[in-house]
PDB file of C-alpha atoms in Angstrom:
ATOM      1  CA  UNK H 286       5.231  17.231   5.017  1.00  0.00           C
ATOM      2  CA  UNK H 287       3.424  15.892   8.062  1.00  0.00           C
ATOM      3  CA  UNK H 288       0.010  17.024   7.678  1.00  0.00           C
ATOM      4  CA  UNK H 289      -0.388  15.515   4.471  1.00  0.00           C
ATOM      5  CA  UNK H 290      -2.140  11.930   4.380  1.00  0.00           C
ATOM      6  CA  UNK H 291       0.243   9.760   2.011  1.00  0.00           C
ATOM      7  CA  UNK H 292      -1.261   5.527   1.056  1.00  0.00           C
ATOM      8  CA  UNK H 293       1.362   3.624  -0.257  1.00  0.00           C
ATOM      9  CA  UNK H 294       0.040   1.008  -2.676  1.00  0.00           C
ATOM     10  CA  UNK H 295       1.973  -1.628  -5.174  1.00  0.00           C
ATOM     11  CA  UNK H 296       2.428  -5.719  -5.058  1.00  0.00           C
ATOM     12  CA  UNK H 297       3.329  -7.789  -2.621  1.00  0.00           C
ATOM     13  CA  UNK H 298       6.876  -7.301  -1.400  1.00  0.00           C
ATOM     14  CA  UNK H 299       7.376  -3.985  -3.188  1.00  0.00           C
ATOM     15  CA  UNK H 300       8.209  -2.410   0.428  1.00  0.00           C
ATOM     16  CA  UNK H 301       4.897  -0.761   1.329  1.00  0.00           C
ATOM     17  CA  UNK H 302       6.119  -1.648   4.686  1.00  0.00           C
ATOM     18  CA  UNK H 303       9.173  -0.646   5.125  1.00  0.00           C
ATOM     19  CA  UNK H 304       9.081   2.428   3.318  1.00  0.00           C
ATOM     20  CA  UNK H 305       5.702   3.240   5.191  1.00  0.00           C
ATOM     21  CA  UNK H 306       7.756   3.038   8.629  1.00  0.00           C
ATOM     22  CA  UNK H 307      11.068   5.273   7.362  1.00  0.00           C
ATOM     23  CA  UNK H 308       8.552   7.981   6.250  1.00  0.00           C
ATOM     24  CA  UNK H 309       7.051   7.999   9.884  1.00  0.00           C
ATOM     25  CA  UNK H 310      10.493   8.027  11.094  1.00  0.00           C
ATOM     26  CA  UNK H 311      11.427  10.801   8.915  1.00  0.00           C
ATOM     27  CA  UNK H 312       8.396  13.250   8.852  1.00  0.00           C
ATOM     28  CA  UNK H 313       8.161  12.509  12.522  1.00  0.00           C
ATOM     29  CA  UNK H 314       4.209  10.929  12.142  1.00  0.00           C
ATOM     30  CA  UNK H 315       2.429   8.089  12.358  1.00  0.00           C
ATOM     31  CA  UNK H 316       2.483   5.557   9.976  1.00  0.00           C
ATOM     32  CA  UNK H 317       0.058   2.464   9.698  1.00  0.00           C
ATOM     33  CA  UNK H 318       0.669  -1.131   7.981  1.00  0.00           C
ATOM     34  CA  UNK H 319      -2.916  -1.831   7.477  1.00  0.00           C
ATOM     35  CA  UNK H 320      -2.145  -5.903   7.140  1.00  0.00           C
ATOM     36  CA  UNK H 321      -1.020  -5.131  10.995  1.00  0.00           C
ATOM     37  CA  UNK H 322      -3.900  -3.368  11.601  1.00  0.00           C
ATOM     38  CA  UNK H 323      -6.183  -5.564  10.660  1.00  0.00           C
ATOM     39  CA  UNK H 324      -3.675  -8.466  12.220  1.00  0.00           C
ATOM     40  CA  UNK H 325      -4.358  -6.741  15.682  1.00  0.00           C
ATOM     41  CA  UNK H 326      -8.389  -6.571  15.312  1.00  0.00           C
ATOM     42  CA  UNK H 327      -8.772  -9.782  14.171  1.00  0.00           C
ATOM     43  CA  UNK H 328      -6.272 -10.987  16.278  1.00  0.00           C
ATOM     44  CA  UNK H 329      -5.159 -13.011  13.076  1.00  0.00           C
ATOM     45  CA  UNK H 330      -3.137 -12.687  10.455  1.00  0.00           C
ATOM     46  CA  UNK H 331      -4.351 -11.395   6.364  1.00  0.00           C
ATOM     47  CA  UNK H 332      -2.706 -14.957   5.110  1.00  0.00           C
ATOM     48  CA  UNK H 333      -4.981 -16.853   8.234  1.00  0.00           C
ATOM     49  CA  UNK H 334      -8.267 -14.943   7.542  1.00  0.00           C
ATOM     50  CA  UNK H 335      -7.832 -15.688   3.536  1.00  0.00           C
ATOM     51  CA  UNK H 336      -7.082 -19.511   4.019  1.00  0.00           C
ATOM     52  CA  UNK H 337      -9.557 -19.903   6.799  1.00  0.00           C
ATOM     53  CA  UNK H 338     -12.690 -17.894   5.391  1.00  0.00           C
ATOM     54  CA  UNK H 339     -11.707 -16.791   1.765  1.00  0.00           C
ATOM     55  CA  UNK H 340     -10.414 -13.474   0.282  1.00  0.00           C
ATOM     56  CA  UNK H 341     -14.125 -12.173  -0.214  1.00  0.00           C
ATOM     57  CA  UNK H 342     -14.666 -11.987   3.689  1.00  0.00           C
ATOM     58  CA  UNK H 343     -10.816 -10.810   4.077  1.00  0.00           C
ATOM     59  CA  UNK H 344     -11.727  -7.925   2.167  1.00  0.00           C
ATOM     60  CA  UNK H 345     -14.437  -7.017   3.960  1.00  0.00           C
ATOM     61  CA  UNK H 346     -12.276  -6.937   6.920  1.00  0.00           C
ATOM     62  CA  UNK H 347      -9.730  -5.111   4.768  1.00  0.00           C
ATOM     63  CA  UNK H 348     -12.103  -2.264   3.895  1.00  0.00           C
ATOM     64  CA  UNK H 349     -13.439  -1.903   7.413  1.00  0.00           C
ATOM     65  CA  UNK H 350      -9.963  -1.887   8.759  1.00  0.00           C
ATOM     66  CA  UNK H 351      -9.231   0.784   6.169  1.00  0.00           C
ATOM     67  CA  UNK H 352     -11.968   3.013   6.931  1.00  0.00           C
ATOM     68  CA  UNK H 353     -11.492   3.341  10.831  1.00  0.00           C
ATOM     69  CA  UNK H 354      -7.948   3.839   9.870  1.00  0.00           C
ATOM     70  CA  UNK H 355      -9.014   6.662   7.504  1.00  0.00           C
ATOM     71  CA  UNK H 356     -11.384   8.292   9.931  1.00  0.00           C
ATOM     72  CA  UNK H 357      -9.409   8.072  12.997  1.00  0.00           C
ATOM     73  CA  UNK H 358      -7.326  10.017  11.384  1.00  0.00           C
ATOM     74  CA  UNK H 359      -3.944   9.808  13.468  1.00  0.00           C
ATOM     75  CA  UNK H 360      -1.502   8.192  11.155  1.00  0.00           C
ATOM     76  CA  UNK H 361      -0.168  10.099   7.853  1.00  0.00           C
ATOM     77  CA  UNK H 362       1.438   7.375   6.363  1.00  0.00           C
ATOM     78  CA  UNK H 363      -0.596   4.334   5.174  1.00  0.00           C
ATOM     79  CA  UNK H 364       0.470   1.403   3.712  1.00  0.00           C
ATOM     80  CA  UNK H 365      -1.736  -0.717   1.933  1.00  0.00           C
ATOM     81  CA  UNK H 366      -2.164  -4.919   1.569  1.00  0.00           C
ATOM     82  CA  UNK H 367      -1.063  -5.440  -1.923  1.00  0.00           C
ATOM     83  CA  UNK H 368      -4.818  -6.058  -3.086  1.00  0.00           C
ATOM     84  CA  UNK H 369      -6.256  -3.464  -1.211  1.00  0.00           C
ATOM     85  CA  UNK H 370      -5.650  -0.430  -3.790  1.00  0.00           C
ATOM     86  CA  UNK H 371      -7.335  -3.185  -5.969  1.00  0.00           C
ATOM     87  CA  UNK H 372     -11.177  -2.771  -4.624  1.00  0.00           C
ATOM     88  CA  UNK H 373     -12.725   0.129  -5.940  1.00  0.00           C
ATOM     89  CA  UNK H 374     -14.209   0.857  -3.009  1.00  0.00           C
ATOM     90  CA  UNK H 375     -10.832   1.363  -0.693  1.00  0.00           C
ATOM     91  CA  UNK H 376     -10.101   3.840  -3.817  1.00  0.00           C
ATOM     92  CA  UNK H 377     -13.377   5.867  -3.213  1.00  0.00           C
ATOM     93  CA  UNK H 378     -12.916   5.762   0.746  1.00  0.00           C
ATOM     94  CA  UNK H 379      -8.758   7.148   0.565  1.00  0.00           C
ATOM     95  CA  UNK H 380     -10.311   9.787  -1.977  1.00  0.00           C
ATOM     96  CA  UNK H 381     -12.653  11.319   0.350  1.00  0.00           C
ATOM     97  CA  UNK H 382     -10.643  11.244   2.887  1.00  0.00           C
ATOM     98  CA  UNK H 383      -7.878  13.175   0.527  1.00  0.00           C
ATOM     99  CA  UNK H 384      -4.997  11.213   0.477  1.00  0.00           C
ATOM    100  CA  UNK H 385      -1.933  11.205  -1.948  1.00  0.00           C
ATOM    101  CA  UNK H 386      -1.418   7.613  -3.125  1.00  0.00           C
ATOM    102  CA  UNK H 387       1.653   6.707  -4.559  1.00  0.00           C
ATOM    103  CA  UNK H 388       2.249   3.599  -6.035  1.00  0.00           C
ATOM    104  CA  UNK H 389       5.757   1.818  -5.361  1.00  0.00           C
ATOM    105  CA  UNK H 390       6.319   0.432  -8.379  1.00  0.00           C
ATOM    106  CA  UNK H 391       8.673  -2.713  -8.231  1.00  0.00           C
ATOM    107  CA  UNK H 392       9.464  -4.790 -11.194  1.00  0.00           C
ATOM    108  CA  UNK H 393       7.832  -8.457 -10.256  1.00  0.00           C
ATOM    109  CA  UNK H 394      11.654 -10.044 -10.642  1.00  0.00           C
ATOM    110  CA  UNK H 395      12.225  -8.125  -7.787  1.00  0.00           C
ATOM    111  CA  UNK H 396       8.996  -9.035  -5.774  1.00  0.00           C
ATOM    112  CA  UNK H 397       9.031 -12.317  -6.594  1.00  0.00           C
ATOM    113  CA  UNK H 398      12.662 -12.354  -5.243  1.00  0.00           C
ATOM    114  CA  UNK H 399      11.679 -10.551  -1.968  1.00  0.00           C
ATOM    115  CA  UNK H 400       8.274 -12.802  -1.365  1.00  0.00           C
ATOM    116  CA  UNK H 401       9.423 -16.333  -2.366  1.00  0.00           C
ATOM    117  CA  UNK H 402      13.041 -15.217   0.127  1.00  0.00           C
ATOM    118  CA  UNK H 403      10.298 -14.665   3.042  1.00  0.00           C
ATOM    119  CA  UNK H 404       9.170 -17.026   5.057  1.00  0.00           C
ATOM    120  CA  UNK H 405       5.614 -15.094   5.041  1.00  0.00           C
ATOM    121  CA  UNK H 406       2.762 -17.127   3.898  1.00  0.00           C
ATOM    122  CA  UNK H 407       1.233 -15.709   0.918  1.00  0.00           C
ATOM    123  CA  UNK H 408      -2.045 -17.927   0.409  1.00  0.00           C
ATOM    124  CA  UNK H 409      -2.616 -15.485  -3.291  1.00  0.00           C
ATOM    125  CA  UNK H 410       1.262 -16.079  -4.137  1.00  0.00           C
ATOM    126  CA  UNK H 411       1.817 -19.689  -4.073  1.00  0.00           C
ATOM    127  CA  UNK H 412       3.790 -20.278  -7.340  1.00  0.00           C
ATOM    128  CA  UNK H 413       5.928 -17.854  -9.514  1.00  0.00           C
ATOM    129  CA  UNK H 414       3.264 -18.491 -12.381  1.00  0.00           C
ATOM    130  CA  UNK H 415       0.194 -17.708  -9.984  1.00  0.00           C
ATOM    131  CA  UNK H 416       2.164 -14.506  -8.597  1.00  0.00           C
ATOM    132  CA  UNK H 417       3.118 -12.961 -12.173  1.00  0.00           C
ATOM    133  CA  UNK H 418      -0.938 -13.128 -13.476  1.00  0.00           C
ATOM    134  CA  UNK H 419      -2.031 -11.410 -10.323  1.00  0.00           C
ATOM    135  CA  UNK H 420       0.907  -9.081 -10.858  1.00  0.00           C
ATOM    136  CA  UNK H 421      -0.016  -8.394 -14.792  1.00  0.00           C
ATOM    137  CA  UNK H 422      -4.014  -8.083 -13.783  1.00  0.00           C
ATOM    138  CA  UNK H 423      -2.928  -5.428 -10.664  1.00  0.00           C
ATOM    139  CA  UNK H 424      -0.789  -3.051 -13.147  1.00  0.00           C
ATOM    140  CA  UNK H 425      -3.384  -1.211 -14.513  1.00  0.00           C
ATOM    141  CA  UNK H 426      -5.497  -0.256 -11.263  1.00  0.00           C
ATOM    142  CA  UNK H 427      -1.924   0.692  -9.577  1.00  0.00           C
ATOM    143  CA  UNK H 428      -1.200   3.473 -12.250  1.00  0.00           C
ATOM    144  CA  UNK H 429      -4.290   4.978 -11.048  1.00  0.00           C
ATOM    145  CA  UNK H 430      -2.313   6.276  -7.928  1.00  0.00           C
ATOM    146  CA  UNK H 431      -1.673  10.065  -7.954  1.00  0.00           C
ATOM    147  CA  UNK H 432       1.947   8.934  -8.052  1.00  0.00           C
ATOM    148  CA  UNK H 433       4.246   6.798  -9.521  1.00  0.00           C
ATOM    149  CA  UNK H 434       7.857   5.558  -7.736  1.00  0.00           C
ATOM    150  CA  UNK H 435       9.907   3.160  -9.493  1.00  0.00           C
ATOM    151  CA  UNK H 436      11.875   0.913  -6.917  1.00  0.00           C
ATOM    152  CA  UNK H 437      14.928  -1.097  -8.358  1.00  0.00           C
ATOM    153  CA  UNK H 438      16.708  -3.819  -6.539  1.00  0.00           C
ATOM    154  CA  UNK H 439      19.312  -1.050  -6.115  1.00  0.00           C
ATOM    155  CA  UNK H 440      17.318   1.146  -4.495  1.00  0.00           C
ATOM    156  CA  UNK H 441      17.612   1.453  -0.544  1.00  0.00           C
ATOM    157  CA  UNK H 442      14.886   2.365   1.794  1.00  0.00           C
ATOM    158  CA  UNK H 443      16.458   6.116   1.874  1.00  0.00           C
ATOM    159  CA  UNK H 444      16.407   6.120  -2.306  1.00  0.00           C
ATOM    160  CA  UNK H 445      12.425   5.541  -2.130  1.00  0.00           C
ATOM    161  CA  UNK H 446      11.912   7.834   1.043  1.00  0.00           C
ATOM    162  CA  UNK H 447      13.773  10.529  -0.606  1.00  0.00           C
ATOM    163  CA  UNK H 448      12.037   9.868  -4.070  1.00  0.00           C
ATOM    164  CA  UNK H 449       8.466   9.688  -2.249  1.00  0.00           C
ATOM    165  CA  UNK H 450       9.786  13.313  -1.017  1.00  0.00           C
ATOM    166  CA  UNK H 451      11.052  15.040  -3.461  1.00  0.00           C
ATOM    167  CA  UNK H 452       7.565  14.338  -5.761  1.00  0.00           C
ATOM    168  CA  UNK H 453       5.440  15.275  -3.046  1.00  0.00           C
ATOM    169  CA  UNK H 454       6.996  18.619  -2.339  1.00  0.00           C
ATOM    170  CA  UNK H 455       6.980  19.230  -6.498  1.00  0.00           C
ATOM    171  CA  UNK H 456       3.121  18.838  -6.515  1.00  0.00           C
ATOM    172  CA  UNK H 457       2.779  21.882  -4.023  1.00  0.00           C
ATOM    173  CA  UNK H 458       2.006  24.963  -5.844  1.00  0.00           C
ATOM    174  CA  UNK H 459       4.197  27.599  -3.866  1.00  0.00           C
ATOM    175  CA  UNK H 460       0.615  29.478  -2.577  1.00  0.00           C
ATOM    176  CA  UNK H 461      -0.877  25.899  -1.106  1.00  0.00           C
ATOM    177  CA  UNK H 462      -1.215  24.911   2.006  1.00  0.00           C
ATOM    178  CA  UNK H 463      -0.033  21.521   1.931  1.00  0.00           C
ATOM    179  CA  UNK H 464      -3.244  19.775   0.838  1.00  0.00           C
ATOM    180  CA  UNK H 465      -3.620  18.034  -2.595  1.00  0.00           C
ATOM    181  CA  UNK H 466      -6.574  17.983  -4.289  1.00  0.00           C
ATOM    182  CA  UNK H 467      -7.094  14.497  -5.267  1.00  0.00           C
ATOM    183  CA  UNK H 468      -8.005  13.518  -8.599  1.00  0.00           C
ATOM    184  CA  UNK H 469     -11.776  12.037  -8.897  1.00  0.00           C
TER     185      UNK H 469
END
């Protein structure tokens, strides 16, 4: 399970994160928060770059970030800023490089719990109201992940890990050898 290349996407607070680190744990690989990568080249923060130069010059950080990521080619586990899956152009850049996404889809009661119980700044999640329209416009370019995982508030860390699993060893055909092909 290793070798294959695995981007986590979903909103804010869904556990990207979290869930990114237990798989490195488990499978034994790296695994890359690309909000910390991008933290330790800029030597600031996602939430400092936004509120200081916008999100338009964030996200060109964002995709650079991404793409040395992608091409150094060390970590197997990637999880993605919540907007990041977003940008049509981090979709084309994790295709080529052949990744399974899998989107961690968390109801937004449950995000919302998780991001306004932080004491993260979140300069595109201010208020509830603001939060649930950026969650409603994000649905429809999440589904476009390769996979779907449904996190409840019930579900531990080991629940999603194990879920994340169990899908990717389904979508091996018994004869592969361990590489999806990634939808265009």
């Amino acid at each position: 399970m290793s070798k294959r290349r695995v981007v986590l996407t979903g909103f804010m607070c869904s556990g990207k994160t979290t869930v990114a680190k237990a798989l490195g744990e488990e499978w034994q690989c790296e695994a890359v928060d690309l909000d910390e990568a991008i933290a330790k080249a800029e030597e600031r923060t996602s939430s400092e770059i936004i509120e200081a130069d916008g999100e338009e010059f964030f996200r060109a950080i964002e995709m650079r970030v991404l793409s040395q990521v992608l091409q150094k080619g060390s970590a197997n586990v990637i999880s993605l800023g919540g907007g990041a899956w977003i940008q049509a152009d981090n979709r084309a850049v994790i295709n080529r490089h052949n990744c399974t996404t899998v989107w961690l889809d968390a109801p937004f009661d449950l995000c919302w719990s998780r991001i306004s119980g932080s004491n993260a700044r979140r300069p595109l999640a201010m208020a509830r109201d603001q939060s649930r329209r950026l969650y409603q416009e994000r649905l429809s370019v999440y589904s476009l992940a390769q996979m779907r995982i449904a996190v409840g508030a019930d579900d531990t860390v080991d629940d999603v890990v194990k879920a994340i699993s169990t899908s990717l060893k389904a979508s091996i055909p018994p004869s592969s050898s361990g590489n999806l092909k990634v939808k265009p």
